[in-house]
Amino acid sequence: MQQRGSDRLSPLRDDEMKHELEGMLRSDHATRAEEWRDPEPSAEDDPEPDLGPPPEPGSPRAREERDEEFRFDLARHLRRTVFPAAREDLLRLLDETHAPGYLTEAVRQLPPDVRYDNVQHVARALGRQPRA
């Protein structure tokens, strides 16, 4: 077999690396003597990943996931110190924090004469509150 000359490693080093990894690949666990090199196991209270199929577009679950993402992004860009706040205060802060346009457009739809106590109040006014 002819070498292309673009390999980063020599054939000898490639064989050495294969030999180094062989034990780990066969044993299905780390083979290092230094425990600090092993990946940390998951904690007991780590949530289980949701391995189910993605929600169907337009389904209630898909809507809930979009609303949750919206609330998360909104909370990331609105500081607690701004509250209570009117629509213009929120728009100014969204501009300062370089929030995505979809957040700014949504907040722009709020009535200008209402003061909002927190992010949840804003989300509720925009119809993005989680179902009880």
CSV table of C-alpha atoms in Angstrom, one decimal:
chain,number,residue,atom,x,y,z
A,1,MET,CA,0.0,0.0,0.0
A,2,GLN,CA,1.4,3.4,-1.0
A,3,GLN,CA,1.5,6.2,1.6
A,4,ARG,CA,0.1,9.6,0.5
A,5,GLY,CA,2.6,11.5,2.5
A,6,SER,CA,-0.1,13.5,4.3
A,7,ASP,CA,-0.2,11.4,7.5
A,8,ARG,CA,0.6,13.3,10.6
A,9,LEU,CA,2.2,10.3,12.3
A,10,SER,CA,4.8,7.8,11.0
A,11,PRO,CA,3.6,4.2,10.5
A,12,LEU,CA,5.7,3.2,13.5
A,13,ARG,CA,4.1,5.7,15.8
A,14,ASP,CA,0.7,4.8,14.5
A,15,ASP,CA,1.3,1.1,15.5
A,16,GLU,CA,2.6,2.2,18.9
A,17,MET,CA,-0.6,4.2,19.5
A,18,LYS,CA,-2.8,1.3,18.5
A,19,HIS,CA,-0.9,-0.9,21.0
A,20,GLU,CA,-1.4,1.7,23.7
A,21,LEU,CA,-5.2,1.8,23.2
A,22,GLU,CA,-5.7,-1.9,22.7
A,23,GLY,CA,-6.0,-2.7,26.4
A,24,MET,CA,-8.6,0.0,27.0
A,25,LEU,CA,-10.6,-1.0,24.0
A,26,ARG,CA,-10.7,-4.7,24.9
A,27,SER,CA,-11.4,-4.2,28.6
A,28,ASP,CA,-14.2,-1.6,28.2
A,29,HIS,CA,-12.8,0.5,31.0
A,30,ALA,CA,-9.8,2.8,31.7
A,31,THR,CA,-6.5,1.1,32.1
A,32,ARG,CA,-4.4,3.9,33.5
A,33,ALA,CA,-2.6,3.6,36.8
A,34,GLU,CA,-3.3,7.3,37.7
A,35,GLU,CA,-7.0,7.6,38.7
A,36,TRP,CA,-6.9,11.4,38.1
A,37,ARG,CA,-6.7,10.7,34.4
A,38,ASP,CA,-9.9,8.7,34.3
A,39,PRO,CA,-13.1,10.5,33.4
A,40,GLU,CA,-15.3,11.4,36.4
A,41,PRO,CA,-18.3,9.2,36.8
A,42,SER,CA,-21.8,10.8,36.8
A,43,ALA,CA,-23.2,11.9,40.1
A,44,GLU,CA,-26.1,10.1,41.7
A,45,ASP,CA,-28.4,13.2,41.4
A,46,ASP,CA,-27.6,13.8,37.7
A,47,PRO,CA,-30.8,13.8,35.7
A,48,GLU,CA,-31.3,10.9,33.3
A,49,PRO,CA,-31.0,12.1,29.7
A,50,ASP,CA,-34.3,12.0,27.8
A,51,LEU,CA,-33.5,9.5,25.1
A,52,GLY,CA,-37.0,9.4,23.7
A,53,PRO,CA,-37.9,10.6,20.2
A,54,PRO,CA,-38.0,14.4,19.6
A,55,PRO,CA,-41.5,15.9,19.9
A,56,GLU,CA,-43.6,16.2,16.8
A,57,PRO,CA,-43.6,19.8,15.4
A,58,GLY,CA,-46.7,21.6,16.6
A,59,SER,CA,-47.3,19.2,19.5
A,60,PRO,CA,-47.9,20.5,23.0
A,61,ARG,CA,-44.5,19.1,24.1
A,62,ALA,CA,-42.7,20.9,21.3
A,63,ARG,CA,-44.5,24.1,22.3
A,64,GLU,CA,-43.5,23.6,26.0
A,65,GLU,CA,-39.8,23.1,25.0
A,66,ARG,CA,-39.8,26.2,22.8
A,67,ASP,CA,-41.4,28.2,25.6
A,68,GLU,CA,-38.9,26.9,28.1
A,69,GLU,CA,-36.0,27.9,25.8
A,70,PHE,CA,-37.6,31.3,25.4
A,71,ARG,CA,-37.8,31.9,29.1
A,72,PHE,CA,-34.3,30.7,29.7
A,73,ASP,CA,-32.9,33.1,27.0
A,74,LEU,CA,-35.0,35.9,28.4
A,75,ALA,CA,-33.7,35.3,31.9
A,76,ARG,CA,-30.2,35.2,30.6
A,77,HIS,CA,-30.5,38.7,29.1
A,78,LEU,CA,-32.6,40.5,31.8
A,79,ARG,CA,-30.8,41.2,35.0
A,80,ARG,CA,-32.8,41.0,38.3
A,81,THR,CA,-31.7,44.5,39.2
A,82,VAL,CA,-33.8,46.0,36.3
A,83,PHE,CA,-37.1,44.9,37.9
A,84,PRO,CA,-39.7,46.3,38.4
A,85,ALA,CA,-39.4,47.5,34.8
A,86,ALA,CA,-41.6,48.8,32.0
A,87,ARG,CA,-41.3,47.7,28.4
A,88,GLU,CA,-38.8,50.4,27.5
A,89,ASP,CA,-36.5,49.4,30.4
A,90,LEU,CA,-36.6,45.8,29.2
A,91,LEU,CA,-36.0,46.8,25.6
A,92,ARG,CA,-33.0,48.9,26.6
A,93,LEU,CA,-31.5,46.1,28.6
A,94,LEU,CA,-32.0,43.6,25.8
A,95,ASP,CA,-30.2,45.9,23.5
A,96,GLU,CA,-27.3,46.4,26.0
A,97,THR,CA,-26.9,42.6,26.4
A,98,HIS,CA,-27.1,42.0,22.6
A,99,ALA,CA,-30.1,39.7,23.0
A,100,PRO,CA,-31.4,37.8,19.9
A,101,GLY,CA,-33.9,39.7,17.8
A,102,TYR,CA,-36.7,37.3,18.6
A,103,LEU,CA,-36.6,38.3,22.3
A,104,THR,CA,-36.6,42.0,21.4
A,105,GLU,CA,-39.5,41.6,19.0
A,106,ALA,CA,-41.5,39.6,21.6
A,107,VAL,CA,-40.9,42.2,24.4
A,108,ARG,CA,-41.8,45.0,21.9
A,109,GLN,CA,-45.3,43.5,21.8
A,110,LEU,CA,-45.8,44.1,25.5
A,111,PRO,CA,-48.1,47.1,26.6
A,112,PRO,CA,-46.0,50.1,27.4
A,113,ASP,CA,-47.9,51.2,30.5
A,114,VAL,CA,-47.4,48.0,32.6
A,115,ARG,CA,-44.5,47.4,35.0
A,116,TYR,CA,-43.2,43.9,35.3
A,117,ASP,CA,-42.0,42.4,38.6
A,118,ASN,CA,-39.7,39.7,37.3
A,119,VAL,CA,-38.9,37.5,34.2
A,120,GLN,CA,-41.8,35.2,35.1
A,121,HIS,CA,-44.2,38.1,35.0
A,122,VAL,CA,-42.8,39.1,31.5
A,123,ALA,CA,-43.1,35.5,30.3
A,124,ARG,CA,-46.6,35.2,31.6
A,125,ALA,CA,-47.6,38.4,29.8
A,126,LEU,CA,-46.2,37.0,26.6
A,127,GLY,CA,-48.1,33.7,27.0
A,128,ARG,CA,-44.8,31.7,27.6
A,129,GLN,CA,-45.5,30.6,31.2
A,130,PRO,CA,-45.3,26.8,31.9
A,131,ARG,CA,-48.5,24.9,32.3
A,132,ALA,CA,-49.5,24.2,35.9
